[in-house]
Coordinates of C-alpha atoms and ligand atoms in Angstrom, one line a residue:
X1 CA 3.4 7.1 71.5
X2 CA 6.8 5.4 70.1
X3 CA 7.7 4.6 66.8
X4 CA 8.1 1.0 65.7
X5 CA 10.6 0.7 63.1
X6 CA 9.1 -2.5 61.5
X7 CA 11.8 -4.4 59.8
X8 CA 9.5 -7.3 58.1
X9 CA 7.3 -4.7 56.6
X10 CA 10.3 -2.8 55.2
X11 CA 11.8 -6.2 54.1
X12 CA 8.7 -7.3 52.4
X13 CA 8.5 -3.8 50.4
X14 CA 12.2 -4.0 49.3
X15 CA 11.5 -7.7 48.2
X16 CA 8.5 -6.5 46.0
X17 CA 10.9 -4.0 43.9
X18 CA 13.8 -6.9 44.0
X19 CA 11.5 -9.3 42.4
X20 CA 10.4 -6.8 39.6
X21 CA 13.9 -5.9 38.7
X22 CA 15.0 -9.6 38.5
X23 CA 12.0 -10.2 36.5
X24 CA 12.3 -7.7 33.9
X25 CA 16.2 -8.3 33.9
X26 CA 16.1 -12.1 33.7
X27 CA 15.1 -12.0 29.7
X28 CA 18.0 -10.1 29.1
X29 CA 20.7 -12.0 30.9
X30 CA 19.1 -15.1 30.7
X31 CA 19.1 -16.7 33.9
X32 CA 18.4 -15.4 37.5
X33 CA 20.7 -14.4 39.9
X34 CA 22.3 -17.4 42.1
X35 CA 23.6 -17.9 45.5
X36 CA 25.5 -20.3 47.2
X37 CA 25.2 -20.8 51.0
X38 CA 27.7 -23.1 52.7
X39 CA 26.6 -24.2 56.4
X40 CA 29.1 -26.3 58.4
X41 CA 27.9 -28.7 61.3
X42 CA 24.7 -29.0 63.0
X43 CA 24.0 -25.7 64.7
X44 CA 20.5 -25.5 64.9
X45 CA 20.0 -21.5 64.9
X46 CA 22.1 -21.9 61.7
X47 CA 19.9 -24.4 60.0
X48 CA 16.8 -21.8 60.9
X49 CA 18.5 -19.3 59.1
X50 CA 19.6 -20.9 56.1
X51 CA 15.9 -22.3 55.7
X52 CA 14.6 -18.6 55.8
X53 CA 17.5 -17.2 53.6
X54 CA 16.4 -20.3 50.8
X55 CA 12.6 -19.0 51.2
X56 CA 13.5 -15.5 50.8
X57 CA 15.3 -16.4 47.6
X58 CA 12.8 -18.2 46.4
X59 CA 10.2 -15.3 46.8
X60 CA 12.3 -12.7 45.1
X61 CA 13.5 -15.4 42.1
X62 CA 17.2 -16.0 43.4
X63 CA 18.1 -19.3 42.9
X64 CA 19.8 -21.0 45.9
X65 CA 22.5 -23.5 45.9
X66 CA 22.5 -25.0 49.7
X67 CA 26.1 -27.1 50.5
X68 CA 25.5 -28.3 53.9
X69 CA 28.8 -29.7 55.5
X70 CA 29.5 -32.4 57.9
X71 CA 31.7 -30.7 60.5
X72 CA 34.3 -33.8 60.3
X73 CA 35.0 -32.0 56.8
X74 CA 38.6 -30.5 56.8
X75 CA 39.4 -26.5 56.3
X76 CA 41.3 -27.7 53.0
X77 CA 38.0 -29.0 51.5
X78 CA 36.0 -25.8 52.1
X79 CA 38.3 -23.9 50.5
X80 CA 38.1 -25.8 47.6
X81 CA 34.4 -25.6 47.3
X82 CA 35.1 -22.0 47.7
X83 CA 37.7 -22.1 45.0
X84 CA 35.0 -23.8 43.0
X85 CA 31.9 -21.2 43.8
X86 CA 34.6 -18.5 42.8
X87 CA 34.8 -20.4 39.4
X88 CA 31.3 -20.9 38.9
X89 CA 29.3 -18.7 36.4
X90 CA 25.7 -19.1 37.7
X91 CA 26.8 -18.3 41.0
X92 CA 26.9 -14.7 42.0
X93 CA 27.1 -14.9 45.9
X94 CA 28.6 -16.8 48.4
X95 CA 27.7 -16.8 51.8
X96 CA 29.3 -18.9 54.5
X97 CA 26.6 -19.5 57.2
X98 CA 28.4 -18.2 60.6
X99 CA 29.2 -19.4 63.5
X100 CA 31.0 -22.5 62.2
X101 CA 33.0 -24.4 64.3
X102 CA 35.8 -23.5 66.2
X103 CA 38.3 -25.9 64.7
X104 CA 38.2 -24.3 61.2
X105 CA 40.4 -20.7 60.7
X106 CA 37.1 -18.7 59.9
X107 CA 38.9 -15.4 58.5
X108 CA 41.1 -17.3 56.3
X109 CA 37.9 -19.2 54.6
X110 CA 36.2 -15.7 54.2
X111 CA 39.5 -14.5 52.9
X112 CA 39.0 -17.0 49.9
X113 CA 35.7 -15.7 49.0
X114 CA 36.2 -13.7 45.6
X115 CA 35.1 -10.0 46.8
X116 CA 32.8 -9.6 44.0
X117 CA 30.9 -12.4 44.9
X118 CA 31.1 -11.7 49.2
X119 CA 27.3 -11.0 49.7
X120 CA 28.0 -11.0 53.6
X121 CA 30.6 -8.3 52.9
X122 CA 33.0 -9.2 54.9
X123 CA 36.2 -10.1 52.9
X124 CA 39.2 -7.6 53.7
X125 CA 38.4 -6.1 50.2
X126 CA 35.0 -5.0 51.0
X127 CA 36.0 -3.9 54.7
X128 CA 38.6 -2.1 52.9
X129 CA 35.8 -0.3 50.7
X130 CA 33.9 0.5 53.4
X131 CA 36.7 2.3 55.5
X132 CA 37.5 4.3 52.4
X133 CA 33.7 4.7 51.9
X134 CA 34.1 3.8 48.2
X135 CA 30.8 1.6 46.9
X136 CA 31.0 -2.3 47.5
X137 CA 28.8 -4.8 48.8
X138 CA 28.2 -4.0 52.3
X139 CA 27.6 -6.4 55.3
X140 CA 24.2 -7.0 55.6
X141 CA 22.8 -6.5 59.6
X142 CA 24.5 -3.0 59.4
X143 CA 23.4 -2.1 56.2
X144 CA 19.7 -3.2 57.1
X145 CA 20.0 -1.2 60.0
X146 CA 20.7 1.9 57.8
X147 CA 17.7 1.1 55.5
X148 CA 15.5 1.0 58.5
X149 CA 16.7 4.3 59.8
X150 CA 16.3 6.3 56.4
X151 CA 13.2 4.7 55.6
X152 CA 11.6 6.7 58.6
X153 CA 14.0 9.5 57.8
X154 CA 15.8 9.5 60.9
X155 CA 18.8 11.6 60.6
X156 CA 22.1 10.3 60.7
X157 CA 24.0 13.4 60.4
X158 CA 25.2 14.9 63.1
X159 CA 23.7 12.7 65.4
X160 CA 25.3 11.0 68.7
X161 CA 25.1 7.5 68.1
X162 CA 26.6 5.0 70.5
X163 CA 27.5 1.6 69.1
X164 CA 27.8 -1.4 71.9
X165 CA 29.7 -4.0 70.3
X166 CA 32.8 -4.2 68.2
X167 CA 32.9 -7.4 65.9
X168 CA 33.5 -7.6 62.8
X169 CA 29.9 -8.7 61.7
X170 CA 28.1 -5.9 63.4
X171 CA 29.5 -3.2 65.8
X172 CA 32.5 -2.2 63.5
X173 CA 30.9 -2.0 60.2
X174 CA 27.7 -0.2 61.2
X175 CA 30.0 2.2 63.0
X176 CA 31.8 3.1 60.2
X177 CA 28.7 3.4 58.1
X178 CA 26.7 5.6 60.5
X179 CA 30.6 7.6 60.4
X180 CA 30.6 7.9 56.4
X181 CA 27.0 9.3 56.6
X182 CA 28.2 11.7 59.2
X183 CA 27.0 10.9 62.5
X184 CA 29.3 11.3 65.5
X185 CA 29.9 7.7 66.4
X186 CA 31.4 6.4 69.8
X187 CA 32.2 2.6 69.6
X188 CA 31.6 0.8 73.1
X189 CA 32.6 -2.5 74.1
X190 CA 33.2 -5.2 77.0
X191 CA 35.7 -3.1 78.9
X192 CA 34.0 -0.1 78.4
X193 CA 33.6 1.9 81.4
X194 CA 31.0 3.8 82.7
X195 CA 28.9 2.3 79.6
X196 CA 25.5 3.6 81.0
X197 CA 26.4 7.0 81.3
X198 CA 28.0 6.7 77.6
X199 CA 24.9 5.4 76.2
X200 CA 22.3 7.9 77.7
X201 CA 24.0 10.7 75.4
X202 CA 23.0 8.9 72.2
X203 CA 20.4 10.0 70.1
X204 CA 20.6 7.1 68.2
X205 CA 21.8 3.7 70.6
X206 CA 22.7 0.6 68.7
X207 CA 22.7 -2.8 70.8
X208 CA 24.9 -5.4 69.5
X209 CA 26.4 -7.0 72.8
X210 CA 24.8 -10.4 72.5
X211 CA 23.9 -10.0 76.2
X212 CA 20.0 -10.6 76.9
X213 CA 18.2 -7.8 78.3
X214 CA 21.5 -5.8 78.9
X215 CA 19.7 -2.4 78.4
X216 CA 17.0 -1.1 80.2
X217 CA 15.5 2.4 80.5
X218 CA 18.6 3.7 82.3
X219 CA 20.8 3.5 79.3
X220 CA 19.1 5.4 77.6
X221 CA 18.0 9.2 76.6
X222 CA 14.6 10.3 76.6
X223 CA 13.5 10.8 72.8
X224 CA 16.2 8.3 71.6
X225 CA 16.3 6.3 68.7
X226 CA 16.9 2.5 69.8
X227 CA 18.2 -0.2 67.3
X228 CA 18.4 -3.8 68.9
X229 CA 20.5 -6.2 67.2
X230 CA 20.7 -9.3 69.7
X231 CA 18.7 -12.4 69.3
X232 CA 18.5 -14.7 72.2
X233 CA 16.4 -17.8 72.5
X234 CA 14.9 -17.7 76.3
X235 CA 13.6 -21.3 77.5
X236 CA 10.8 -20.8 80.5
X237 CA 11.8 -22.4 83.4
X238 CA 9.7 -25.4 82.9
X239 CA 11.2 -25.7 79.7
X240 CA 8.2 -25.7 77.6
X241 CA 8.5 -22.4 76.0
X242 CA 10.7 -20.6 73.9
X243 CA 10.4 -16.8 73.9
X244 CA 12.7 -14.5 71.8
X245 CA 14.4 -11.6 72.9
X246 CA 17.4 -9.2 72.1
X247 CA 19.8 -6.9 74.1
X248 CA 17.1 -4.6 75.1
X249 CA 14.6 -4.5 77.6
X250 CA 12.0 -3.4 75.4
X251 CA 9.0 -3.3 77.5
X252 CA 11.0 -1.0 79.8
X253 CA 12.5 1.3 77.1
X254 CA 9.5 1.6 74.8
X255 CA 7.6 4.7 76.9
X256 CA 10.9 6.5 76.8
X257 CA 12.0 6.6 73.0
X258 CA 10.8 8.2 69.9
X259 CA 11.5 5.1 67.8
X260 CA 12.9 1.3 68.4
X261 CA 13.3 -2.0 66.8
X262 CA 11.1 -4.8 67.9
X263 CA 12.6 -8.5 68.3
X264 CA 11.6 -10.3 66.4
X265 CA 10.8 -8.0 63.3
X266 CA 13.0 -5.5 63.1
X267 CA 16.4 -5.9 62.5
X268 CA 16.5 -9.8 61.5
X269 CA 14.2 -9.6 58.5
X270 CA 16.5 -6.7 57.1
X271 CA 19.3 -8.7 57.1
X272 CA 18.1 -11.5 55.1
X273 CA 16.7 -8.7 52.6
X274 CA 20.1 -7.0 52.3
X275 CA 21.9 -10.8 51.2
X276 CA 19.3 -10.5 48.8
X277 CA 20.2 -7.0 47.6
X278 CA 23.6 -8.1 47.3
X279 CA 23.5 -10.8 45.5
X280 CA 21.2 -9.1 42.9
X281 CA 24.0 -6.1 43.1
X282 CA 26.6 -8.9 41.8
X283 CA 24.2 -10.3 39.3
X284 CA 23.8 -6.6 38.1
X285 CA 27.5 -6.0 38.1
X286 CA 28.6 -9.1 36.0
X287 CA 26.0 -8.5 33.5
X288 CA 26.2 -4.8 33.3
X289 CA 22.8 -4.3 34.3
X290 CA 21.1 -0.6 34.8
X291 CA 21.2 -0.4 39.0
X292 CA 18.3 0.6 41.0
X293 CA 19.9 -0.4 44.5
X294 CA 22.8 1.5 45.1
X295 CA 20.9 3.4 47.1
X296 CA 20.6 0.5 49.4
X297 CA 24.0 -0.2 49.9
X298 CA 25.4 2.7 52.6
Ligands
NAD1 P1 30.3 -11.0 69.3 O1 29.7 -11.7 70.5 O2 31.2 -11.4 68.3 O3 30.2 -9.5 69.8 C1 29.6 -8.8 70.7 C2 30.6 -7.5 71.5 O4 30.0 -6.7 72.1 C3 31.9 -7.5 71.5 O5 32.4 -6.9 70.8 C4 32.0 -7.4 73.1 O6 33.2 -6.6 73.2 C5 30.7 -6.5 73.2 N1 30.2 -6.7 75.0 C6 29.7 -8.3 75.3 N2 29.0 -8.0 76.4 C7 29.2 -6.5 76.3 C8 28.8 -5.6 77.4 N3 28.5 -6.0 78.6 N4 29.0 -4.4 77.4 C9 29.4 -3.8 76.6 N5 30.1 -4.2 75.2 C10 29.7 -5.7 75.3 O7 28.4 -11.1 68.3 P2 27.8 -10.2 67.3 O8 28.3 -11.6 66.1 O9 28.7 -8.9 66.8 O10 26.5 -10.3 67.6 C11 25.8 -9.8 68.6 C12 24.3 -9.7 68.8 O11 23.5 -9.4 67.4 C13 24.4 -11.2 69.1 O12 23.1 -11.5 69.9 C14 23.5 -11.8 67.7 O13 23.2 -13.2 67.7 C15 22.6 -10.6 67.2 N6 23.0 -10.7 65.8 C16 21.8 -10.3 65.1 C17 21.7 -10.5 63.5 C18 20.4 -10.0 63.4 O14 20.1 -10.2 61.9 N7 19.4 -10.0 64.1 C19 22.9 -10.3 63.0 C20 23.9 -10.4 63.4 C21 24.2 -10.9 64.8

């Protein structure tokens, strides 16, 4: 039987450790860690993600500050808010909830975030440190995937790893993290030829194309590990039911693999947990607290 990489269970275990860490250390530093989340516009999925992050913060003892801006706001105003939060001593982490409306220069806004508070790990300085394999905050979804693999002692070193997708959010950083951990990584994308054949060589296959059910059993080697990053809401033809699925046609693939991540309950919860880890990492650095988190930041 194949092994389910249960992100929900692991995230609750990590949260328990984070909660204790905050509980012990807040008596020393006299304040809880603080996370600012900026949401722009009315994208409903973003609304759900921000709510989940807020709830996760309150479970472990991080104070969250939610800024929900209208999409009529100007780029300059968001930059000013970021500058203010950069200087705010009660804020350890700043997250810009993506995607944001197209009229904004997303990369410029991310560059405005103080790298020490860049809990999404997307600022040039943190990406640069990832390229150089130096310690820093790591982007949440890829770091969550590495922790899921490690939690079941799945070997990365020397393994053939194929990543589908080359986005700054997922494909590139997960490829770099796995490369830093001595995997042999192939990065693929929408212009890749013979994707099916390349994927069939993978010991570990990471699907982050953002295409529902793209990967069926024909893409997968017998005994491989498959990580499904995609998340899609599919509405039934009568529009009555909404079902979540990933990039992987799981029912087809599960009988063939050694291990897989479910959707929901796989990569998603780990992404939220890594946001908490990064926020506490920043808090811990600011106050020179002892660290037990470095192992979680690949
Ligand atoms: P993106 O659209 O920015 O990037 C998609 C990448 O996939 C691109 O590099 C593109 O070249 C590649 N691609 C597209 N179609 C392809 C195809 N047919 N074959 C090969 N490559 C193809 O998306 P993203 O931000 O990287 O996110 C990818 C998916 O992961 C989305 O479904 C997103 O919702 C999901 N996601 C989930 C989490 C989570 O926590 N579970 C976090 C981030 C993103």
